[in-house]
Tab-separated table of C-alpha atoms and ligand atoms in Angstrom:
chain	number	residue	atom	x	y	z
A	1	MET	CA	18.262	5.232	17.989
A	2	GLU	CA	14.508	4.948	17.721
A	3	SER	CA	13.022	1.504	17.430
A	4	TYR	CA	10.935	0.508	14.438
A	5	PRO	CA	7.607	1.001	16.305
A	6	GLU	CA	8.854	4.386	17.460
A	7	LYS	CA	9.652	5.306	13.913
A	8	VAL	CA	6.138	4.283	12.714
A	9	GLU	CA	4.622	6.323	15.579
A	10	ALA	CA	6.791	9.307	14.781
A	11	ALA	CA	5.799	9.212	11.101
A	12	LEU	CA	2.157	8.848	12.045
A	13	ALA	CA	2.296	11.723	14.647
A	14	TRP	CA	3.893	14.005	11.948
A	15	LEU	CA	1.133	13.154	9.463
A	16	LYS	CA	-1.680	13.605	11.969
A	17	GLU	CA	-0.422	17.071	12.772
A	18	ARG	CA	-0.947	18.024	9.125
A	19	VAL	CA	-3.955	15.785	8.369
A	20	PRO	CA	-6.221	15.678	11.400
A	21	ASP	CA	-8.931	13.555	9.728
A	22	ARG	CA	-8.233	9.847	9.328
A	23	PRO	CA	-8.665	8.678	5.693
A	24	LEU	CA	-11.193	6.009	4.902
A	25	ALA	CA	-8.794	4.248	2.572
A	26	ALA	CA	-5.104	4.114	1.639
A	27	ILE	CA	-4.628	3.621	-2.078
A	28	VAL	CA	-1.176	2.562	-3.351
A	29	LEU	CA	-0.469	3.370	-6.969
A	30	GLY	CA	1.881	1.088	-8.869
A	31	SER	CA	4.256	1.834	-11.753
A	32	GLY	CA	2.767	4.172	-14.265
A	33	LEU	CA	-0.514	4.647	-12.379
A	34	GLY	CA	0.180	8.119	-10.924
A	35	SER	CA	-2.644	9.969	-12.520
A	36	LEU	CA	-5.252	8.980	-9.853
A	37	ALA	CA	-3.695	11.571	-7.582
A	38	GLU	CA	-4.756	14.197	-10.124
A	39	ARG	CA	-8.409	13.255	-9.629
A	40	LEU	CA	-8.468	14.062	-5.995
A	41	GLU	CA	-10.478	16.998	-4.708
A	42	ASP	CA	-8.704	19.384	-2.288
A	43	PRO	CA	-5.394	17.575	-2.853
A	44	MET	CA	-2.653	17.920	-0.307
A	45	PRO	CA	0.557	16.407	-1.501
A	46	ILE	CA	3.360	15.465	0.906
A	47	PRO	CA	6.684	14.188	-0.463
A	48	PHE	CA	7.884	11.050	1.167
A	49	GLY	CA	11.175	12.731	1.963
A	50	GLU	CA	9.458	15.146	4.367
A	51	ILE	CA	7.901	12.429	6.531
A	52	PRO	CA	10.183	11.240	9.315
A	53	HIS	CA	11.683	7.820	8.569
A	54	TRP	CA	9.630	7.217	5.384
A	55	PRO	CA	11.672	5.245	2.851
A	56	VAL	CA	12.125	6.896	-0.543
A	57	SER	CA	12.084	4.813	-3.685
A	58	THR	CA	14.632	4.922	-6.464
A	59	ALA	CA	12.605	2.923	-9.078
A	60	PRO	CA	12.024	4.782	-12.412
A	61	GLY	CA	8.412	5.512	-13.143
A	62	HIS	CA	7.500	6.009	-9.497
A	63	ALA	CA	6.632	9.398	-8.014
A	64	ALA	CA	7.371	9.649	-4.352
A	65	ARG	CA	4.608	11.332	-2.394
A	66	LEU	CA	1.441	10.928	-0.501
A	67	VAL	CA	-1.591	12.898	-1.675
A	68	PHE	CA	-4.387	13.405	0.816
A	69	GLY	CA	-7.677	14.436	-0.615
A	70	ARG	CA	-11.198	13.310	-1.496
A	71	LEU	CA	-12.244	10.765	-4.034
A	72	ALA	CA	-15.906	10.133	-4.676
A	73	GLY	CA	-16.564	12.246	-1.656
A	74	ARG	CA	-14.516	10.003	0.735
A	75	ARG	CA	-11.287	11.053	2.411
A	76	VAL	CA	-8.442	9.019	1.047
A	77	VAL	CA	-4.627	8.992	0.989
A	78	VAL	CA	-3.063	8.086	-2.285
A	79	GLN	CA	0.473	6.793	-2.122
A	80	GLN	CA	2.269	7.455	-5.368
A	81	GLY	CA	5.231	5.137	-5.441
A	82	ARG	CA	6.419	2.403	-3.141
A	83	VAL	CA	9.691	0.920	-2.120
A	84	HIS	CA	10.642	-2.535	-3.307
A	85	TYR	CA	12.626	-5.318	-1.714
A	86	TYR	CA	14.787	-5.471	-4.858
A	87	GLU	CA	15.992	-1.941	-4.289
A	88	GLY	CA	17.751	-3.178	-1.158
A	89	PHE	CA	15.183	-1.992	1.349
A	90	SER	CA	14.454	-4.343	4.258
A	91	MET	CA	11.065	-5.984	4.606
A	92	ARG	CA	10.371	-3.565	7.414
A	93	GLU	CA	11.085	-0.617	5.200
A	94	VAL	CA	9.005	-2.092	2.453
A	95	THR	CA	6.045	-2.343	4.771
A	96	PHE	CA	6.648	0.920	6.702
A	97	SER	CA	3.828	2.705	4.996
A	98	ALA	CA	1.347	-0.107	5.608
A	99	ARG	CA	2.355	-0.023	9.279
A	100	VAL	CA	1.668	3.707	9.472
A	101	TYR	CA	-1.784	3.242	7.835
A	102	GLY	CA	-2.574	0.415	10.148
A	103	ALA	CA	-1.435	2.299	13.219
A	104	TRP	CA	-3.791	5.176	12.076
A	105	LYS	CA	-6.569	2.604	11.904
A	106	ILE	CA	-7.309	3.363	8.229
A	107	PRO	CA	-9.965	0.713	7.512
A	108	TYR	CA	-9.289	0.013	3.895
A	109	TYR	CA	-6.057	-0.792	2.103
A	110	ILE	CA	-6.105	-0.797	-1.758
A	111	PRO	CA	-2.792	-1.695	-3.401
A	112	THR	CA	-2.536	-1.559	-7.161
A	113	ASN	CA	0.387	-2.857	-9.296
A	114	ALA	CA	1.592	-3.681	-12.720
A	115	SER	CA	2.082	-7.433	-13.393
A	116	GLY	CA	3.083	-9.942	-16.025
A	117	GLY	CA	0.259	-12.190	-17.146
A	118	ILE	CA	1.000	-15.887	-16.661
A	119	HIS	CA	-2.519	-17.281	-17.267
A	120	HIS	CA	-3.012	-17.868	-20.981
A	121	GLY	CA	-6.417	-16.208	-20.781
A	122	LEU	CA	-4.893	-12.844	-19.716
A	123	ARG	CA	-4.081	-10.082	-22.167
A	124	THR	CA	-1.940	-6.954	-21.914
A	125	GLY	CA	-4.154	-4.188	-20.456
A	126	ASP	CA	-6.413	-6.566	-18.552
A	127	ILE	CA	-7.377	-5.481	-15.055
A	128	VAL	CA	-7.332	-8.258	-12.491
A	129	LEU	CA	-8.809	-8.471	-9.047
A	130	VAL	CA	-6.156	-10.257	-6.988
A	131	HIS	CA	-7.966	-12.899	-4.903
A	132	ASP	CA	-4.919	-14.645	-3.462
A	133	HIS	CA	-1.191	-14.671	-3.494
A	134	ILE	CA	1.872	-16.895	-3.508
A	135	ASN	CA	4.858	-15.488	-1.601
A	136	LEU	CA	8.049	-16.527	-3.409
A	137	LEU	CA	10.090	-13.696	-1.849
A	138	GLY	CA	11.809	-16.226	0.397
A	139	THR	CA	11.011	-14.050	3.398
A	140	ASN	CA	8.115	-12.611	5.335
A	141	PRO	CA	7.730	-9.096	6.719
A	142	LEU	CA	6.507	-10.421	10.102
A	143	ILE	CA	9.690	-12.315	10.899
A	144	GLY	CA	11.066	-11.073	14.191
A	145	PRO	CA	9.539	-10.331	17.545
A	146	ASN	CA	5.794	-9.804	17.334
A	147	ARG	CA	4.183	-6.651	18.637
A	148	GLU	CA	0.880	-7.657	20.079
A	149	GLU	CA	-0.575	-4.169	19.831
A	150	TRP	CA	-0.212	-4.437	16.043
A	151	GLY	CA	-1.546	-7.908	15.551
A	152	PRO	CA	-1.242	-11.600	16.302
A	153	ARG	CA	1.891	-13.716	15.997
A	154	PHE	CA	0.323	-16.029	13.469
A	155	PRO	CA	-2.166	-13.991	11.366
A	156	ASP	CA	-4.617	-15.812	9.215
A	157	LEU	CA	-4.385	-15.160	5.510
A	158	VAL	CA	-7.405	-17.261	4.352
A	159	SER	CA	-9.467	-14.138	3.493
A	160	ALA	CA	-6.505	-11.799	3.111
A	161	TYR	CA	-8.176	-10.374	-0.018
A	162	ASP	CA	-11.463	-9.284	1.484
A	163	PRO	CA	-14.396	-11.257	-0.029
A	164	GLU	CA	-16.877	-8.440	0.507
A	165	LEU	CA	-14.533	-5.850	-1.125
A	166	GLN	CA	-14.095	-8.239	-4.006
A	167	LEU	CA	-17.819	-8.184	-4.564
A	168	LEU	CA	-17.921	-4.441	-4.355
A	169	ALA	CA	-15.045	-4.168	-6.835
A	170	GLU	CA	-16.823	-6.462	-9.274
A	171	GLU	CA	-19.972	-4.388	-8.843
A	172	ALA	CA	-18.022	-1.181	-9.516
A	173	ALA	CA	-16.377	-2.815	-12.617
A	174	ARG	CA	-19.812	-3.812	-13.981
A	175	GLU	CA	-21.289	-0.377	-13.398
A	176	ASN	CA	-18.349	1.221	-15.222
A	177	GLY	CA	-18.278	-1.192	-18.157
A	178	ILE	CA	-14.815	-2.541	-17.165
A	179	LEU	CA	-13.993	-6.206	-17.638
A	180	LEU	CA	-12.504	-7.332	-14.355
A	181	LYS	CA	-10.792	-10.684	-14.245
A	182	ARG	CA	-9.642	-12.538	-11.150
A	183	GLY	CA	-6.338	-14.044	-10.399
A	184	THR	CA	-3.639	-15.288	-7.981
A	185	TYR	CA	-0.534	-13.040	-7.779
A	186	VAL	CA	2.934	-14.505	-7.253
A	187	ALA	CA	5.704	-12.204	-5.971
A	188	PHE	CA	9.242	-12.788	-7.077
A	189	THR	CA	11.946	-10.504	-5.653
A	190	GLY	CA	13.260	-9.203	-9.025
A	191	PRO	CA	14.896	-7.071	-10.120
A	192	SER	CA	15.623	-9.361	-13.018
A	193	PHE	CA	12.485	-10.371	-14.768
A	194	GLU	CA	11.650	-14.077	-14.343
A	195	THR	CA	13.013	-16.809	-16.638
A	196	PRO	CA	10.637	-18.753	-18.870
A	197	ALA	CA	11.177	-21.829	-16.633
A	198	GLU	CA	10.288	-19.863	-13.528
A	199	ILE	CA	7.067	-18.685	-15.218
A	200	ARG	CA	6.177	-22.269	-16.207
A	201	MET	CA	6.786	-23.268	-12.583
A	202	ALA	CA	4.667	-20.419	-11.263
A	203	ARG	CA	1.808	-21.411	-13.622
A	204	ILE	CA	1.984	-24.997	-12.304
A	205	LEU	CA	1.824	-23.624	-8.742
A	206	GLY	CA	-1.380	-21.803	-9.571
A	207	ALA	CA	-0.262	-18.275	-10.253
A	208	ASP	CA	-2.025	-16.170	-12.841
A	209	LEU	CA	-0.020	-12.923	-12.441
A	210	VAL	CA	3.587	-12.134	-11.518
A	211	GLY	CA	5.063	-9.126	-9.962
A	212	MET	CA	7.654	-7.737	-7.528
A	213	SER	CA	5.586	-5.914	-4.975
A	214	THR	CA	2.283	-5.914	-2.900
A	215	VAL	CA	2.683	-9.205	-1.081
A	216	PRO	CA	4.708	-7.912	1.859
A	217	GLU	CA	2.380	-4.891	2.289
A	218	VAL	CA	-0.732	-7.071	2.178
A	219	ILE	CA	0.667	-9.386	4.807
A	220	VAL	CA	1.328	-6.410	7.114
A	221	ALA	CA	-1.990	-4.752	6.303
A	222	ARG	CA	-3.759	-8.019	7.363
A	223	HIS	CA	-1.591	-8.273	10.464
A	224	MET	CA	-2.904	-4.852	11.455
A	225	GLY	CA	-6.559	-5.718	10.610
A	226	MET	CA	-6.970	-3.551	7.541
A	227	ARG	CA	-9.391	-4.818	4.865
A	228	VAL	CA	-7.512	-5.364	1.604
A	229	CYS	CA	-8.578	-5.100	-2.000
A	230	ALA	CA	-5.694	-5.469	-4.518
A	231	LEU	CA	-5.973	-4.672	-8.156
A	232	SER	CA	-3.429	-5.507	-10.849
A	233	CYS	CA	-3.006	-4.377	-14.406
A	234	VAL	CA	-1.368	-6.677	-16.830
A	235	ALA	CA	1.490	-4.897	-18.452
A	236	ASN	CA	2.997	-7.750	-20.500
A	237	PRO	CA	2.776	-11.461	-21.095
A	238	ALA	CA	5.085	-13.112	-18.562
A	239	ALA	CA	8.585	-14.258	-19.570
A	240	GLY	CA	8.670	-16.819	-22.324
A	241	MET	CA	5.045	-16.532	-23.441
A	242	THR	CA	5.913	-14.613	-26.543
A	243	GLY	CA	9.221	-14.436	-28.447
A	244	GLN	CA	9.739	-10.946	-26.958
A	245	SER	CA	12.127	-9.896	-24.225
A	246	LEU	CA	10.802	-7.774	-21.332
A	247	THR	CA	11.582	-4.136	-20.599
A	248	HIS	CA	10.552	-1.815	-17.826
A	249	GLN	CA	9.683	0.820	-20.442
A	250	GLU	CA	7.129	-1.571	-21.936
A	251	VAL	CA	5.633	-1.984	-18.471
A	252	LEU	CA	5.345	1.770	-18.050
A	253	ASP	CA	3.896	2.387	-21.502
A	254	GLU	CA	1.211	-0.212	-21.038
A	255	MET	CA	0.242	1.063	-17.680
A	256	GLU	CA	-0.167	4.530	-19.162
A	257	LYS	CA	-2.716	3.042	-21.578
A	258	SER	CA	-4.664	1.081	-19.005
A	259	SER	CA	-4.497	3.507	-16.114
A	260	ALA	CA	-7.740	5.285	-17.025
A	261	SER	CA	-10.009	2.240	-16.534
A	262	LEU	CA	-8.109	1.005	-13.404
A	263	LEU	CA	-8.470	4.437	-11.873
A	264	ARG	CA	-12.245	4.611	-12.769
A	265	LEU	CA	-12.574	1.218	-11.046
A	266	VAL	CA	-10.725	2.389	-7.914
A	267	GLU	CA	-12.999	5.472	-7.776
A	268	GLY	CA	-16.122	3.264	-8.223
A	269	LEU	CA	-14.994	1.030	-5.392
A	270	ILE	CA	-14.241	3.921	-3.110
A	271	ARG	CA	-17.715	5.221	-3.758
A	272	LYS	CA	-19.097	2.001	-2.328
A	273	LEU	CA	-17.115	2.102	0.892
A	274	GLU	CA	-18.792	3.257	4.023
A	275	GLU	CA	-17.166	4.088	7.346
A	276	ASP	CA	-19.614	1.928	9.279
A	277	ARG	CA	-18.841	-1.228	7.205
A	278	ALA	CA	-15.182	-1.076	8.006
B	301	HPA	N1	7.471	-9.818	-14.023
B	301	HPA	C1	7.592	-9.279	-12.798
B	301	HPA	N2	7.181	-8.046	-12.484
B	301	HPA	C2	6.413	-7.383	-13.422
B	301	HPA	C3	6.217	-7.937	-14.747
B	301	HPA	C4	6.771	-9.242	-14.985
B	301	HPA	O1	6.606	-9.752	-16.081
B	301	HPA	N3	5.491	-7.072	-15.391
B	301	HPA	C5	5.273	-5.978	-14.602
B	301	HPA	N4	5.852	-6.214	-13.416
């Protein structure tokens, strides 16, 4: 049996054989945001199932592939679909892809997701720059022996969401006429949506957005020294904020509507990234 680091290395070696040039950024597309992959020049899709050890999602609304290509003239890899803790994957499986990008020394990690809006000032369709998170998953992907080659035992998360990338994202938003809000993202495990009481609690704790992803990958990305810029799209008011109940279909439908501006923003941000600033 291969160890976890060996599996990461095997996946990376397999990818490098097919894609010799290291991407400048890894972009992860959340639920309903798949269309960015269609904007890539010279796209080269690779289904997750072909990559050794790569975990394959079961969540509806998630494609399951990497697409290598160019966006705004920069080499990127777009990950369509991710695996979630609620699917029964381990924290290591959830963060496998981030490990591979980190081991490849990809400088920038750009996760996107759909979220519920907790802050009263947020509306469905708003795009939010995540500037901090609260981990309510009850676990941490770094639990277990630390591998010094990957990163420190006790990584700092003070600037986990890179301040310079936040400025660039805000600049890109202004240039593209996109209103970009800012907020703190709280991760619950799901798969049930939260209760109204949990959302009131999360608001008191300082959370503006709620979701079921991203936090483990960001922790691992920081462990490996990647610079992170996370963007969220508000798919619904969080539980209990309207009389409505929540459905996954509603999340997918809303993301479909907002995906165009989020994708323009990601493209605008990528345009501002330079290899030598990494
Ligand atoms: N809660 C958790 N995850 C979500 C939500 C929500 O309201 N909306 C989209 N993802």
